[in-house]
Coordinates of C-alpha atoms and ligand atoms in Angstrom, one line a residue:
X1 CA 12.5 -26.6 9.7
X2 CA 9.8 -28.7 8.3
X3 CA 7.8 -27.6 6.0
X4 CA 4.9 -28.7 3.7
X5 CA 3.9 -26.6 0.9
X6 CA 0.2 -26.3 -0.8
X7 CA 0.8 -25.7 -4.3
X8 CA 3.3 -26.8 -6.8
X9 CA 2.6 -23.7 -9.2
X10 CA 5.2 -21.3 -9.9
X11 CA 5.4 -19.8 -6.7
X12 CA 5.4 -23.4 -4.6
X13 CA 7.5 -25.2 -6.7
X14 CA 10.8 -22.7 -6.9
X15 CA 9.7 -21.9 -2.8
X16 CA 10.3 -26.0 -2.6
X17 CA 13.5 -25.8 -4.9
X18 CA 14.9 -22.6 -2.6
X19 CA 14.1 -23.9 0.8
X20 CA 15.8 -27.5 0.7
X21 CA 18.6 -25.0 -0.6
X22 CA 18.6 -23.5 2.8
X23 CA 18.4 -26.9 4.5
X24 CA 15.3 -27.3 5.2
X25 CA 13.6 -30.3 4.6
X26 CA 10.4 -30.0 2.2
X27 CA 6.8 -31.7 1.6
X28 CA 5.4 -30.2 -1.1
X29 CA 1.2 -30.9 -1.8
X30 CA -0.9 -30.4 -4.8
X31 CA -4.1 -32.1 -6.0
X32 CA -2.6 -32.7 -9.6
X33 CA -0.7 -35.8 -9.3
X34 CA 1.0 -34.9 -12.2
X35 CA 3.0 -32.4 -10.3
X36 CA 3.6 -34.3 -7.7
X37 CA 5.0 -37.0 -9.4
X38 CA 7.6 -34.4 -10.9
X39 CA 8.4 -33.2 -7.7
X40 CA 9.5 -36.1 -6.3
X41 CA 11.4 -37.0 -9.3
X42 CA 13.3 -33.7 -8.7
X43 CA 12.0 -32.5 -11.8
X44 CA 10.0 -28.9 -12.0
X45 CA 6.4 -29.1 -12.8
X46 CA 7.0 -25.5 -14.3
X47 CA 9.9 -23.6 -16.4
X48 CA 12.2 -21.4 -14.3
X49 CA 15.6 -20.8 -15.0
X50 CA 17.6 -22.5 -12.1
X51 CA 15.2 -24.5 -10.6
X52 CA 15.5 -28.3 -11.7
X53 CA 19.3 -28.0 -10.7
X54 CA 17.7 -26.8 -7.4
X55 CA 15.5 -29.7 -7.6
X56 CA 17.6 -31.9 -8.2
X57 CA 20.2 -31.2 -5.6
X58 CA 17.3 -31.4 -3.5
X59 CA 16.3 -34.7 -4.1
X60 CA 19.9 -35.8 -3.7
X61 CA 20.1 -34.8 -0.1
X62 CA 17.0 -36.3 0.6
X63 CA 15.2 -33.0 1.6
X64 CA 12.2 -33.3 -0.9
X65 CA 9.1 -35.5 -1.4
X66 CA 6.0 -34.4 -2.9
X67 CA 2.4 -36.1 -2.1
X68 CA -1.6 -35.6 -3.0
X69 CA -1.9 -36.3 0.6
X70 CA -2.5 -33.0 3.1
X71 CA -2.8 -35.7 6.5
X72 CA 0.8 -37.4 6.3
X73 CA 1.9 -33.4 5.0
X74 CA 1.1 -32.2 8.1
X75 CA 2.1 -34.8 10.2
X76 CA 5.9 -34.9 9.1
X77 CA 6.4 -31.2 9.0
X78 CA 6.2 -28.3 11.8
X79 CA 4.7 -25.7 9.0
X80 CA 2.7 -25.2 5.8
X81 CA 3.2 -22.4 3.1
X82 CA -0.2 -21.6 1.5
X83 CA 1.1 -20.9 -2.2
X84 CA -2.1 -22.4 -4.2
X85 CA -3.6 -19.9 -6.7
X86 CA -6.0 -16.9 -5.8
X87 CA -7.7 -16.6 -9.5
X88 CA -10.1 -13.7 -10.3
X89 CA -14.2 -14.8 -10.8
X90 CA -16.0 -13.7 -13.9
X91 CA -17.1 -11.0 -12.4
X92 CA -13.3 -9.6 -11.3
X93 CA -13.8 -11.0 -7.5
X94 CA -11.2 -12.7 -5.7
X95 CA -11.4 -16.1 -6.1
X96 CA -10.6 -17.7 -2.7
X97 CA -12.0 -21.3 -3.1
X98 CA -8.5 -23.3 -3.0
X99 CA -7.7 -21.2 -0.4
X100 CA -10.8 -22.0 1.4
X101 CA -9.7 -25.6 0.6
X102 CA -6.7 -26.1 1.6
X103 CA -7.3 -23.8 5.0
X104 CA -9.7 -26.1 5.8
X105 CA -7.8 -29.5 5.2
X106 CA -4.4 -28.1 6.4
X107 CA -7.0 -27.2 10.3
X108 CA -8.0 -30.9 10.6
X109 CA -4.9 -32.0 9.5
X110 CA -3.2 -30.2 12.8
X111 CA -5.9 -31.4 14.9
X112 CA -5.7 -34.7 14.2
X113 CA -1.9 -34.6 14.5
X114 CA -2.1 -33.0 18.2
X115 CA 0.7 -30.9 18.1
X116 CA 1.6 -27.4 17.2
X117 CA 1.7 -26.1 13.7
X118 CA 2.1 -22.7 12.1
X119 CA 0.4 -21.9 8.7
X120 CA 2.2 -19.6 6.5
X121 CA 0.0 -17.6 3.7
X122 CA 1.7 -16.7 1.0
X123 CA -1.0 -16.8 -1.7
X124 CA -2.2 -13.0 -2.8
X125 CA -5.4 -12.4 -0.7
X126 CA -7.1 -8.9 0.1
X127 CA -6.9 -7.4 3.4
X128 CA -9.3 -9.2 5.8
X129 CA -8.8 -12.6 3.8
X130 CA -6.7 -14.1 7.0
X131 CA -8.6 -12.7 9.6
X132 CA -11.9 -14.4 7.8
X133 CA -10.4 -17.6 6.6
X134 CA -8.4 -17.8 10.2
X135 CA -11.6 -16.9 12.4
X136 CA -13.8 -19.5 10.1
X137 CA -11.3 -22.9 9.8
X138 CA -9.2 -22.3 12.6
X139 CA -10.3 -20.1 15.8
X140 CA -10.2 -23.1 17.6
X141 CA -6.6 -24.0 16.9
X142 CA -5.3 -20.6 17.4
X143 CA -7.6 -19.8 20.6
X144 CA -5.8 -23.2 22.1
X145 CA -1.8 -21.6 21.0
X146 CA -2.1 -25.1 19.1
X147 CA -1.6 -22.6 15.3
X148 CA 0.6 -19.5 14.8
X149 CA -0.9 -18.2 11.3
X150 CA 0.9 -15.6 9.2
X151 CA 0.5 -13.4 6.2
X152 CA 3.8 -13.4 4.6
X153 CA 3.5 -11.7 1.1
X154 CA 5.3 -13.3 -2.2
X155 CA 7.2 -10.8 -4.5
X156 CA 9.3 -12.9 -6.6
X157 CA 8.7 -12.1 -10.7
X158 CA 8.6 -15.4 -13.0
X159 CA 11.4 -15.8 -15.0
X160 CA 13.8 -14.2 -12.2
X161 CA 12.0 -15.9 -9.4
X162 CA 15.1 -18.2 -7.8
X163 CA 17.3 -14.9 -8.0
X164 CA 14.4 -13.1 -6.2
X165 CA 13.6 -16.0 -3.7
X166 CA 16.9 -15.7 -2.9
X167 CA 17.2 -11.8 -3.0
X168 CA 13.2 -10.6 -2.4
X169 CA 12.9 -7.2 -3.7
X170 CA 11.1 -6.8 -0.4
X171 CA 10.2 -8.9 2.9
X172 CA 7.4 -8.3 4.8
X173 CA 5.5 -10.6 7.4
X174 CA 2.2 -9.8 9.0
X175 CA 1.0 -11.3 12.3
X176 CA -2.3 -11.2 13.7
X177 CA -1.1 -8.1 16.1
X178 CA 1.8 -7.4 14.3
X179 CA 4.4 -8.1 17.2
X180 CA 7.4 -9.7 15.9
X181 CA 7.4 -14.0 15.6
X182 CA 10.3 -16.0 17.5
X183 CA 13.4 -16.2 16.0
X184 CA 13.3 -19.1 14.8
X185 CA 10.7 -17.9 12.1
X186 CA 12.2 -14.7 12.0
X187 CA 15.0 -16.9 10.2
X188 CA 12.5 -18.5 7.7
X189 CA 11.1 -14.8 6.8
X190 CA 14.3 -13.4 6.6
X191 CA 16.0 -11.0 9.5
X192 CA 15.4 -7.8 8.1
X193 CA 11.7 -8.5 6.8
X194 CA 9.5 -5.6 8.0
X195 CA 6.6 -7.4 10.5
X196 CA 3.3 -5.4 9.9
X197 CA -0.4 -7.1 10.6
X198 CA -2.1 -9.5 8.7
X199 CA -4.4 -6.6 7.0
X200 CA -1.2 -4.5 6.0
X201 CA 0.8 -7.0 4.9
X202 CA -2.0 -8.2 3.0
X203 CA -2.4 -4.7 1.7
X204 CA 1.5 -4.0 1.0
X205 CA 0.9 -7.0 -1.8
X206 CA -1.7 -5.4 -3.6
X207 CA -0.2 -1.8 -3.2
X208 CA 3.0 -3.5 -5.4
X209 CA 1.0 -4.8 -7.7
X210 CA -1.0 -2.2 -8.5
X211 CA 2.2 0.4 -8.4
X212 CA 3.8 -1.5 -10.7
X213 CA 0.9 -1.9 -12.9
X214 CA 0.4 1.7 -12.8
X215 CA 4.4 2.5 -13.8
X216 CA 4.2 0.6 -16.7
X217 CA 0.8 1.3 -18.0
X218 CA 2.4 5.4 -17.3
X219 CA 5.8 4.5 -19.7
X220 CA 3.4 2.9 -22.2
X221 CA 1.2 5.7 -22.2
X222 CA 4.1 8.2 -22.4
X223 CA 5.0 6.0 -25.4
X224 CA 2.1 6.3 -27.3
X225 CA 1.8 10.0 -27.1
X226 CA 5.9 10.0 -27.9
X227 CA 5.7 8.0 -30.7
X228 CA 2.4 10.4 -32.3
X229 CA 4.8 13.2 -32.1
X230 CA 7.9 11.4 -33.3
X231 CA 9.4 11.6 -30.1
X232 CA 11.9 9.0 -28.4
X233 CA 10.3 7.9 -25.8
X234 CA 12.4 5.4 -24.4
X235 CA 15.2 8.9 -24.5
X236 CA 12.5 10.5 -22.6
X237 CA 11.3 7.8 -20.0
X238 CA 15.3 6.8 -19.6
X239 CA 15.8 10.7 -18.4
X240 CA 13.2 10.8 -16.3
X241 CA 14.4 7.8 -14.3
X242 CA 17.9 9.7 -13.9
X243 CA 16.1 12.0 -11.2
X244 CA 16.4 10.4 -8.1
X245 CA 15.0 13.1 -6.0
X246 CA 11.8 13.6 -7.1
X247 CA 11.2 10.7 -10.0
X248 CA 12.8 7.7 -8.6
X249 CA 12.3 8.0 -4.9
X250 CA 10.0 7.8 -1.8
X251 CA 9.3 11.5 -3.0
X252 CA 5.3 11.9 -3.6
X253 CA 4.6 8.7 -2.6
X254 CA 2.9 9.3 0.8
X255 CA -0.9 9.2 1.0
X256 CA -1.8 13.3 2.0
X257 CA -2.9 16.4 0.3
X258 CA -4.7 16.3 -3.0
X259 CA -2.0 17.7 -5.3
X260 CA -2.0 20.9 -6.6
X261 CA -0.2 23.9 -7.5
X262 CA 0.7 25.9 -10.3
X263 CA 2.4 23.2 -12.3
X264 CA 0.9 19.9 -11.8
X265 CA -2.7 20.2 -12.6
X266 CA -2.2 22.8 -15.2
X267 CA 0.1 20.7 -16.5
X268 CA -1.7 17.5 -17.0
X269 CA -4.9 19.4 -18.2
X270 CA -2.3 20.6 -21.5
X271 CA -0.8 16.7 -21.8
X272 CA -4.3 15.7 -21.4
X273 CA -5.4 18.2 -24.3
X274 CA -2.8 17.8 -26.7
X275 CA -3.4 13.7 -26.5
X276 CA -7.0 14.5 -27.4
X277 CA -5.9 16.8 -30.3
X278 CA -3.5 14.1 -31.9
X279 CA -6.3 11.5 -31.4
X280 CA -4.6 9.3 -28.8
X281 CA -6.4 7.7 -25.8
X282 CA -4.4 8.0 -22.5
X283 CA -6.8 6.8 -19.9
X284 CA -4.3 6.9 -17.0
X285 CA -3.0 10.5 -17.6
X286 CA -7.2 11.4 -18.1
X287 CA -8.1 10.3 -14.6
X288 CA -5.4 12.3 -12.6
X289 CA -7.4 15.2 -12.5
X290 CA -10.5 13.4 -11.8
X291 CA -8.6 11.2 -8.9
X292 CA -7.5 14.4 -7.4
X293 CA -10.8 15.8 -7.2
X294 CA -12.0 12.3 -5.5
X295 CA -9.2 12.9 -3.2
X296 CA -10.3 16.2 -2.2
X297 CA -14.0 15.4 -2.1
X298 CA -13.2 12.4 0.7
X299 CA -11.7 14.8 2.6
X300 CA -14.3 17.2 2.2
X301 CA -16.2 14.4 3.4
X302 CA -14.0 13.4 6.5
X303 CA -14.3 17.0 7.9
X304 CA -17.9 17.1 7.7
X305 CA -18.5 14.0 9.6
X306 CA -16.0 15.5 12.2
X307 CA -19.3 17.7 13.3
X308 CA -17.3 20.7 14.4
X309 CA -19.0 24.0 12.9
X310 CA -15.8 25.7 13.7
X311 CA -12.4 25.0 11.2
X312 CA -8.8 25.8 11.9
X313 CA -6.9 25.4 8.5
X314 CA -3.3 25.2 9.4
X315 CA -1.6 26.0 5.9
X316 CA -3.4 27.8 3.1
X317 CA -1.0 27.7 0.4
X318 CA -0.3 24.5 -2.0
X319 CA 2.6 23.3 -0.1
X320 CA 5.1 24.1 2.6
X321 CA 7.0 27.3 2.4
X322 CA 5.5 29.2 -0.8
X323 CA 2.9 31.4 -0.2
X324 CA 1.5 30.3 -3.9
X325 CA -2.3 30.1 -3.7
X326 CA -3.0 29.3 -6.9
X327 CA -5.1 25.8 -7.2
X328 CA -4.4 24.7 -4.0
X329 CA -6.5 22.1 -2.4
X330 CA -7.2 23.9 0.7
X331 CA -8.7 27.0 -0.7
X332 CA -10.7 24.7 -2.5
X333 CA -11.6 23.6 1.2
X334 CA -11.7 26.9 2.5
X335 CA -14.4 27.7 0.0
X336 CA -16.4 25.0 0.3
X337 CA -16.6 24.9 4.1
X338 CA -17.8 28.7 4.4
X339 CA -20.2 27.7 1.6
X340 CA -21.9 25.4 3.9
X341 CA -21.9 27.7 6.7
X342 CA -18.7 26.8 9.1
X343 CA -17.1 29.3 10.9
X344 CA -13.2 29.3 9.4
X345 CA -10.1 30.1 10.2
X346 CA -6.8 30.3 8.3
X347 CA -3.3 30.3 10.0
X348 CA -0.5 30.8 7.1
X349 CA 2.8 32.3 8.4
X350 CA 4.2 32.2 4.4
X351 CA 0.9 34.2 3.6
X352 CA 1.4 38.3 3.4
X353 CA -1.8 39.2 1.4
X354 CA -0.4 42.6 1.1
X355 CA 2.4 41.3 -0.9
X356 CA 0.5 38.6 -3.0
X357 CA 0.4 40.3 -6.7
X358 CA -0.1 38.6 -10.2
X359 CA -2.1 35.3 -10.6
X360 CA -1.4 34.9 -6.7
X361 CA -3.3 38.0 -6.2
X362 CA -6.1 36.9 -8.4
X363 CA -6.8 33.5 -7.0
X364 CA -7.8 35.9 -3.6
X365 CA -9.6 38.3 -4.9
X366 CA -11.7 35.8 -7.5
X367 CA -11.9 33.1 -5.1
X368 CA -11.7 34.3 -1.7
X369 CA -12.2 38.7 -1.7
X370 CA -12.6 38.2 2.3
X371 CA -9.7 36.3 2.9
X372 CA -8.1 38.8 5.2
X373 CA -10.8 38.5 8.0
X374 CA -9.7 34.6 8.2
X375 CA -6.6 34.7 8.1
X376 CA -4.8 35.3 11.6
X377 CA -1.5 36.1 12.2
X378 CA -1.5 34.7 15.4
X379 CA -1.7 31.2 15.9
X380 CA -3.4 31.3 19.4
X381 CA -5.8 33.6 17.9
X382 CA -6.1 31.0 14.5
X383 CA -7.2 28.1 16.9
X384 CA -9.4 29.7 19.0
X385 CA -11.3 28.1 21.7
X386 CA -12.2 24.9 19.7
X387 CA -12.6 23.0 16.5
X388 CA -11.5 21.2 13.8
X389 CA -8.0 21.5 13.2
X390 CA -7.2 20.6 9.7
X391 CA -3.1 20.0 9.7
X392 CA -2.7 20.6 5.8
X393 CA 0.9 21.7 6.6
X394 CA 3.5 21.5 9.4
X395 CA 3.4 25.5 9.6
X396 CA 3.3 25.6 13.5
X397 CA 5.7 23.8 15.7
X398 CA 4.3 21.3 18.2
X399 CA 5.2 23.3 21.2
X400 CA 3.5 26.2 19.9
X401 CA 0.3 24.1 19.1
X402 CA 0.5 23.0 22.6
X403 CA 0.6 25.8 24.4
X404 CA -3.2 27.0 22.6
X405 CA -4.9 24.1 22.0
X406 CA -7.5 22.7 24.8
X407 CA -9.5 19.5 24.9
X408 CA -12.3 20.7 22.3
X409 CA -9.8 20.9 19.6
X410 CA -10.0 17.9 17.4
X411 CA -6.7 17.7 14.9
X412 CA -7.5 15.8 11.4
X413 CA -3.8 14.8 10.0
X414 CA -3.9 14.7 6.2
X415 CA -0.6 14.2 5.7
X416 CA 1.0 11.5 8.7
X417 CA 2.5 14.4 10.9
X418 CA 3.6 11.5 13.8
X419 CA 4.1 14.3 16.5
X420 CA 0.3 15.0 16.3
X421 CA -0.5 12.5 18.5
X422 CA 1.3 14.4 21.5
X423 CA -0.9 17.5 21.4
X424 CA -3.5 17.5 24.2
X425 CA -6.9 17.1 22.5
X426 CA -8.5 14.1 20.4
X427 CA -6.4 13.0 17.6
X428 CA -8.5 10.6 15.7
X429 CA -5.0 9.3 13.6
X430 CA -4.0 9.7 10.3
X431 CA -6.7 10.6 7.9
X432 CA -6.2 8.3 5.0
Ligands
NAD501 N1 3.2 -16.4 -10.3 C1 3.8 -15.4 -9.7 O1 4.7 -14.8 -10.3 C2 3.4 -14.9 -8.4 C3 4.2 -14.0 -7.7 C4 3.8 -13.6 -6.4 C5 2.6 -14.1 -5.8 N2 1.8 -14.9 -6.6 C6 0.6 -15.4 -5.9 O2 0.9 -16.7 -5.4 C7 -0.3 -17.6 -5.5 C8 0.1 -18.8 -6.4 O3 0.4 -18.4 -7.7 P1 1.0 -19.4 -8.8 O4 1.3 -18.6 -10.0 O5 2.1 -20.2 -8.2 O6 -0.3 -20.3 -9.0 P2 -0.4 -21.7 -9.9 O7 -1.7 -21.7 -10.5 O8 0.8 -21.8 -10.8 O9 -0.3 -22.8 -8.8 C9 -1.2 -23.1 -7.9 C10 -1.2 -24.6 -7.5 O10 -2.1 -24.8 -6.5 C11 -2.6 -26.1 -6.6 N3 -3.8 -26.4 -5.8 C12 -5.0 -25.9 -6.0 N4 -5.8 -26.4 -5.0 C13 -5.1 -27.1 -4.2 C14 -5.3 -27.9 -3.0 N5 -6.5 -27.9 -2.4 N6 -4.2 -28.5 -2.4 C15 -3.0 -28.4 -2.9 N7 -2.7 -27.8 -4.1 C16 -3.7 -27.1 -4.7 C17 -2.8 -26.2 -8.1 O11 -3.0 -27.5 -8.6 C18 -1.6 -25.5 -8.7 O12 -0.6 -26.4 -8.9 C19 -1.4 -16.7 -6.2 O13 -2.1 -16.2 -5.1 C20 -0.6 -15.6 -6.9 O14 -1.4 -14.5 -7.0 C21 2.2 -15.4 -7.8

């Protein structure tokens, strides 16, 4: 293909040097001449390993020009790559103003030239930013087929980022509707990139960032504390990335259920406290609690604004298959619903009340003495005629769910149960 790309920064320059490695032929734009002029001597206007041999081997074959020019940009090439920079305001605001810029130039651009385009964004923008930058430069365009427009997230790490150009850590596309583009650019985003909307792709970007933000603000905290109690952290954190099961894996990572339990929260309240003890500040490890409780008040909130008076919990315990009550999340919901007046009731086939004993026990008869009149052992009986159904675990099987609910049942999914959406009643999707 063709492409021009805005932005000679470190992502534009090393997506000019890879690209004329994989034969395409490149106009890169920028409104410092400076870089431009290095560009087209095939030098790079940045440092990153690899890329002035890319560079240069570019400008050899012919494949690379560089120009302050967005008109003749678009008019010799079939596609632009967004890749200016997205900096943060003052105030901590995205900063969209080149982007604004260079939307708007690269639209008049393709209507001057009269022929198709397709504008590729690959500048870190909020969900939404696409849909608003797209609806205000270029309905037009797109309303007339003349401009495919996509949201095609960057991952690559300066320092590394020919290597991860060439071997993205991740690939992701997002269309407007999130139906797959030709094959043609299905080639230019890679084969196996996953295509998503413009708003999740968007999202996926920020959801990296912030996760890796969070894992290394999580070993630096675990350092800190370490290194107060003359521990090895590095031995520590180097174990805890041996267990692959729980540790390094898609394990926990699924928007659902507040946690609880009776390990985690008791056990970040005693990391929590013995931090404050030694005098060491670990903000991240402090706010787990408190984001938990968030978590659990949204929800609180979601099943309110459901309107029903009448609650089905399916799942009482903290997790599937335990009947361990103790701090879990929906006795906390439990509680707070039949505070407020709403009629509840409790379907949990791991629950035998008559063999709970110890802190199990307690949790019932402190928190909940009249547990036994809502819990039903019968799941027909549990739903009822209508209501909220709150699916907090997969403790009934579909076909058993089926067979009881009717059309006033509403189900609220907490945790992304997919077959859900079969059950004959209003299914308003996945909660979070
Ligand atoms: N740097 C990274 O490692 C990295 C990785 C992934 C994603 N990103 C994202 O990619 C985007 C670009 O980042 P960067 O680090 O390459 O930025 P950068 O600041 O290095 O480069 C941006 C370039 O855009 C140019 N520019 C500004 N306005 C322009 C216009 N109207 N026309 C043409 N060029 C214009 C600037 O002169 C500059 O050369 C950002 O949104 C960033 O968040 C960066």
């Amino acid at each position: 293909m063709k492409i021009s790309i805005f932005g000679l920064g470190y992502v534009g320059a090393v997506t000019a040097g890879c690209l004329t490695r994989q034969g395409h032929a490149v106009v890169g734009v920028d409104v410092a001449a400076q870089k431009v002029e290095a560009l087209n001597q095939g030098k790079p206007p940045i440092i990153e390993p690899g890329l002035e041999d890319l560079l240069q081997q570019a400008k050899k074959n012919n494949l690379l020009k560089a120009t302050t020019n967005t008109t003749q940009a678009i008019a010799v090439t079939d596609a632009s790559l967004v890749c200016v920079g997205t900096p943060s305001s003052p105030a901590g605001a995205l900063d969209l103003h080149f982007v604004r810029q260079v939307t708007d130039e690269i639209a008049q651009a393709v209507r001057a030239k009269g022929q198709n385009h397709a504008l590729i964004f690959r500048s870190t923008m909020l969900p939404g930013s696409t849909l608003r930058l797209t609806t205000e430069f270029c309905g037009d365009l797109i309303a007339s087929g003349k401009l495919q427009v996509f949201y095609y997230p960057e991952f690559l790490r300066e320092g590394t980022a020919v290597e991860d150009f060439l071997q993205p850590s991740l690939a992701v596309v997002g269309t407007r509707d999130g139906q797959k583009p030709s094959a043609e650019f299905m080639q230019l985003f890679g084969e196996t990139a996953s295509v998503v909307n413009w708003n999740t792709a968007e999202m996926v970007k920020y959801a990296c960032n912030a996760f890796h933000a969070a894992k290394i603000t999580f070993a630096n905290e675990i350092g800190r504390l370490g290194k107060q109690l003359q521990i090895d952290s590095a031995a520590v954190m180097a174990l805890l990335c041996q267990d692959k099961k729980l540790n390094l894996s898609p394990y926990y990572l699924r928007p659902g259920n507040p946690f609880g339990g009776s390990c985690l929260p008791k056990d970040v309240r005693a990391i929590n406290h013995c931090a404050r003890q030694e005098g060491i500040t670990l903000p991240m490890l402090e706010n787990l609690l408190p984001s938990n409780e968030q978590h659990l008040r949204s929800l609180l909130r979601i099943i309110e604004k459901s309107g029903h008076e009448e609650i089905v919990i399916l799942g009482l315990s903290f997790k599937s298959n335990t009947d361990d009550l103790r701090e879990s999340p929906m006795v906390e919901v439990a509680q707070n619903l039949l505070g407020k007046g709403h009629k509840v009731r409790i379907y949990d086939p791991q629950l035998n009340l008559a063999q709970l004993i110890g802190s199990n026990k307690r949790v019932i008869d402190t928190k909940m003495p009249h547990l036994a009149s809502l819990l039903q052992n019968d799941l027909a009986a549990a739903l009822g005629q209508a209501g909220l159904i709150i699916a907090a675990q997969r403790c009934a099987a579909i076909s058993d769910l089926t067979k009881s609910i009717t059309t006033r049942h509403q189900v609220l999914d907490i945790n992304g149960w997919p077959e859900l959406k079969q059950l004959p009643c209003q299914y308003e999707g996945f909660c979070w």
